[in-house]
CSV table of C-alpha atoms in Angstrom, one decimal:
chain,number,residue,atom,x,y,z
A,867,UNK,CA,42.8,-9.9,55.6
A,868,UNK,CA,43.5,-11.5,59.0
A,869,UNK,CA,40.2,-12.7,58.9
A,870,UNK,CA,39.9,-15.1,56.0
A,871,UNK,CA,44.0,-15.7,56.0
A,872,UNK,CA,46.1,-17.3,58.3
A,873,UNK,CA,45.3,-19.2,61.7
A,874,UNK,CA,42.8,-18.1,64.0
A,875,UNK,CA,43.4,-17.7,67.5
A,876,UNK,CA,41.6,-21.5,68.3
A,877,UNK,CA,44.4,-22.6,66.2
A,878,UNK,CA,47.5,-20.4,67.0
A,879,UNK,CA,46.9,-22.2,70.7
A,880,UNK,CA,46.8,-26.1,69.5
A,881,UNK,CA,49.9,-24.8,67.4
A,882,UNK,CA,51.5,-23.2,70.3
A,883,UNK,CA,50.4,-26.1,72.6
A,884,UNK,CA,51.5,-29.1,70.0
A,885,UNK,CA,55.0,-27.7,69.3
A,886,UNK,CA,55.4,-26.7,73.1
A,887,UNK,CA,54.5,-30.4,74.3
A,888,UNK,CA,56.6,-32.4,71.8
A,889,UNK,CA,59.8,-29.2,71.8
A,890,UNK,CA,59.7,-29.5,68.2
A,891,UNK,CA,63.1,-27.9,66.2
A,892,UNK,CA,63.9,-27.5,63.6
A,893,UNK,CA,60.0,-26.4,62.1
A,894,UNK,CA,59.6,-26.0,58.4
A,895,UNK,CA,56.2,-24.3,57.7
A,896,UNK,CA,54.8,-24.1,54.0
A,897,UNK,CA,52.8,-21.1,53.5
A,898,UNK,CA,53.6,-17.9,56.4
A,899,UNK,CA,50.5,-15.8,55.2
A,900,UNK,CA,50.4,-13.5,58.1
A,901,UNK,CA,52.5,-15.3,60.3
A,902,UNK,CA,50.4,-15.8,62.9
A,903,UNK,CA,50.8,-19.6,62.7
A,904,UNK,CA,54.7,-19.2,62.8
A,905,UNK,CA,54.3,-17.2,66.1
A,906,UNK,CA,52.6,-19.7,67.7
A,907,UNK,CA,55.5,-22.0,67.1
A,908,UNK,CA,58.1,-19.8,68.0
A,909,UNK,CA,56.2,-19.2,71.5
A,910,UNK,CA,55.7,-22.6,71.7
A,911,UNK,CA,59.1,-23.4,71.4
A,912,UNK,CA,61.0,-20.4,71.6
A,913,UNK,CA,64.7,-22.2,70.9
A,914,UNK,CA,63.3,-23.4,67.5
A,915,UNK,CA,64.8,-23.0,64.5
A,916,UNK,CA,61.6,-21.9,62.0
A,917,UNK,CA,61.8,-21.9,58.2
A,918,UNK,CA,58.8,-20.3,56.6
A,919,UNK,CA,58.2,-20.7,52.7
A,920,UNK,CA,55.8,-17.8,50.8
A,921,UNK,CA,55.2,-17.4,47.7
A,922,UNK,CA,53.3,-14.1,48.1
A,923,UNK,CA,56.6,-11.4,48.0
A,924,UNK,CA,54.0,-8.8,50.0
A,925,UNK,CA,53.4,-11.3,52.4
A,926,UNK,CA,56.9,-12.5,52.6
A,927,UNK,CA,57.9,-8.9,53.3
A,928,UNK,CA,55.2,-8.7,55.7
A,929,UNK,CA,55.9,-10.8,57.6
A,930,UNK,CA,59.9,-10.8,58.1
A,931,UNK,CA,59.4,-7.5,59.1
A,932,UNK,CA,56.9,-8.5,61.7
A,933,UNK,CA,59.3,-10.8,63.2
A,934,UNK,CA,62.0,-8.4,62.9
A,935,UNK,CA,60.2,-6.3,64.7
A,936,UNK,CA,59.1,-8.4,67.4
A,937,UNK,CA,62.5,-9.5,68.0
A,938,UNK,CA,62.4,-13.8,66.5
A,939,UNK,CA,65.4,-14.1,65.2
A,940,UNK,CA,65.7,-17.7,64.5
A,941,UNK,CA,62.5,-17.4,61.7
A,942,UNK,CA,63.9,-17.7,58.6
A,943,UNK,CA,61.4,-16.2,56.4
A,944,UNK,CA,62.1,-17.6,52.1
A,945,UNK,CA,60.1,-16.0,49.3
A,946,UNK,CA,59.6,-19.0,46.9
A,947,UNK,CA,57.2,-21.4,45.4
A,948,UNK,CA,56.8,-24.2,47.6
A,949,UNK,CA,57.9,-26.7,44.7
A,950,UNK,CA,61.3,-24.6,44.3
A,951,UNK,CA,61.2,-24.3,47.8
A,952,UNK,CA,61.4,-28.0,49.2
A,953,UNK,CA,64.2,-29.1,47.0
A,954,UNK,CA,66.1,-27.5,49.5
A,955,UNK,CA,64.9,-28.6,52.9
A,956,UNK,CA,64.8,-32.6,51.8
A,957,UNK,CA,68.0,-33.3,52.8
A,958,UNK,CA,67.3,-32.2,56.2
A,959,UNK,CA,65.6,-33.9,59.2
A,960,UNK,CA,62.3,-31.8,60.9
A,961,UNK,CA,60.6,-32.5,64.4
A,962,UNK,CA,57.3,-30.6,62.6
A,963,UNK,CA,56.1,-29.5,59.4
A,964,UNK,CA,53.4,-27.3,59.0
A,965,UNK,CA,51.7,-27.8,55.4
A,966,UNK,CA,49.6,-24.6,54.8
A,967,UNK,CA,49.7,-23.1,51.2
A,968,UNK,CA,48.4,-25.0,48.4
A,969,UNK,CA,45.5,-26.9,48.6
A,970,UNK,CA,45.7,-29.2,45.5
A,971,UNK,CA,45.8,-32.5,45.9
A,972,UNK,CA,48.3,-33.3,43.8
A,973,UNK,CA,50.7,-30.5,45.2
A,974,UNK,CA,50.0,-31.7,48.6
A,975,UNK,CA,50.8,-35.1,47.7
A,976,UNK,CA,53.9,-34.4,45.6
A,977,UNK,CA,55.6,-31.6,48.6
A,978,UNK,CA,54.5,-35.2,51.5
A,979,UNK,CA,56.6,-37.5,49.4
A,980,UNK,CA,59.4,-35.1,48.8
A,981,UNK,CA,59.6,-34.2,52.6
A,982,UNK,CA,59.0,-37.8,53.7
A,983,UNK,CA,62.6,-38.1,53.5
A,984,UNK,CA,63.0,-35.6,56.7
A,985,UNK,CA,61.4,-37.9,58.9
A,986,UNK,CA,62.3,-39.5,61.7
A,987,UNK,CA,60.4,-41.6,64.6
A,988,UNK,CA,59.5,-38.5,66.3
A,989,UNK,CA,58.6,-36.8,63.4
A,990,UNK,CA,55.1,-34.7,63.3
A,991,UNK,CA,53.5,-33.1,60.0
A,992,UNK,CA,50.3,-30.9,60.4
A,993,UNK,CA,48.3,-30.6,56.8
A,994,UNK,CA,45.9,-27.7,57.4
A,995,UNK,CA,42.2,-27.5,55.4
A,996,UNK,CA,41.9,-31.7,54.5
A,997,UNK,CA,38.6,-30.4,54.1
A,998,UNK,CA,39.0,-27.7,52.1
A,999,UNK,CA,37.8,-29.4,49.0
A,1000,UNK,CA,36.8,-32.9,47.3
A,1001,UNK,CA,40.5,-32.9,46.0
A,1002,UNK,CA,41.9,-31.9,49.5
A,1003,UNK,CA,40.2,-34.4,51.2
A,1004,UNK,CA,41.8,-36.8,48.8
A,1005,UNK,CA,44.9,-36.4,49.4
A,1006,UNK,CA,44.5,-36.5,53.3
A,1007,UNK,CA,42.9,-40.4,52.8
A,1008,UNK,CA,45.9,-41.4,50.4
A,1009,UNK,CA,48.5,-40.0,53.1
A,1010,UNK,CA,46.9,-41.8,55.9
A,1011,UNK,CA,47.0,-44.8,54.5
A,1012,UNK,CA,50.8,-44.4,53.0
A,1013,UNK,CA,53.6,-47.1,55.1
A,1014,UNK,CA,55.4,-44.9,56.8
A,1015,UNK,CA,52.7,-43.3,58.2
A,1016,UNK,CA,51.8,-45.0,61.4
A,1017,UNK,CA,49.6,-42.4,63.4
A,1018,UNK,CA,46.4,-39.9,62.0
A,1019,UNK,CA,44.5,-37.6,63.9
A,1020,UNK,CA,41.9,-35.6,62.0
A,1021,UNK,CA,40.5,-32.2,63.9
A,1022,UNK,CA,38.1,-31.6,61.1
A,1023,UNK,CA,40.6,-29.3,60.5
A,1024,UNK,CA,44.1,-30.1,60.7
A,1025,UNK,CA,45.6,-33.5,60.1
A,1026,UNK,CA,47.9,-34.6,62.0
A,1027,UNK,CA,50.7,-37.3,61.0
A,1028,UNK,CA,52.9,-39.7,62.9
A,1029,UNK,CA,55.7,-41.7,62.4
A,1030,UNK,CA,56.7,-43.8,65.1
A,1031,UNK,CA,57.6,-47.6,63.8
A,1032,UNK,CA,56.9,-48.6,67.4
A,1033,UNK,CA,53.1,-47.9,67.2
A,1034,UNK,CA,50.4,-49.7,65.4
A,1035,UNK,CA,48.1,-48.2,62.5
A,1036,UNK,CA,45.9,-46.0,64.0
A,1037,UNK,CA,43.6,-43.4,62.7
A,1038,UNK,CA,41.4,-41.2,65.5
A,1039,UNK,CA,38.6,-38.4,64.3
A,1040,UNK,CA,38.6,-35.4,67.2
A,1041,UNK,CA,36.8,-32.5,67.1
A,1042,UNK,CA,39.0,-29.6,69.1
């Protein structure tokens, strides 16, 4: 299973490497899967405060055992639909969010607006697979070019999202 879900190692480094450069916490990540992702940024950032949404009970289970085991005790691992899910967390304020679970475009778009009210200048959210399909890739260009969004960077894998008011539209293409 490892190998078609969850992050591979090339990406469990950039994750471990983007949330130990900017010292992201709290993290909210939609979709644990195996966890491996969430690893990377609790070594990244071990001080973090994580919440992880899965809808997947197995892999829910899974994985908060995994972490259990390994001793992370400030993952917060919730078993829930992602739409269920975010009501909660949009009243909060996030350093990253990690969007890895359902790759509809209108999902994606709906769970971005929702959670756009948890940003602030510093603010970093991570959209994994904007290629993943015609309607994927559709709702990556209609985030990049939302107002608030100030900053792109596409990996061909990843997208990455900025906020900072201070900093002009930009949008950069980098293969990593």
């Amino acid at each position: 299973m490892a190998k078609h879900a969850g992050s591979t190692f090339k990406r469990a480094k950039l994750m471990y490497r983007i949330t130990h450069y900017f010292n992201s916490n709290p993290i909210l990540e939609l979709g644990t899967s195996l966890g491996i992702a969430t690893q990377a940024m609790h070594l990244g950032n071990p001080n973090a405060s994580i919440t992880t949404v899965e809808g997947c009970p197995n892999l829910s289970e899974f994985s908060k055992a995994n972490f259990e085991k390994l001793g992370y005790q400030n993952i917060s691992v919730i078993n829930k639909d992602f739409k269920s899910a975010i009501s909660e967390f949009k009243s909060k304020t996030y350093d990253l969010i990690f969007f890895d679970g359902n790759h509809q475009k209108e999902s994606t778009l709906q769970y971005f607006n929702t959670l756009l009210t948890t940003t602030h200048n510093d603010s970093l959210f991570i959209f994994d697979d904007i290629y993943w399909s015609k309607e994927m890739t559709e709702a990556w260009e209609i985030i990049k070019q939302h107002p608030k969004v100030t900053v792109t960077i596409d990996t061909f894998f990843w997208g990455l999202v900025f906020f900072r008011q201070e900093q002009h539209k930009e949008h950069f293409k980098i293969r990593v």
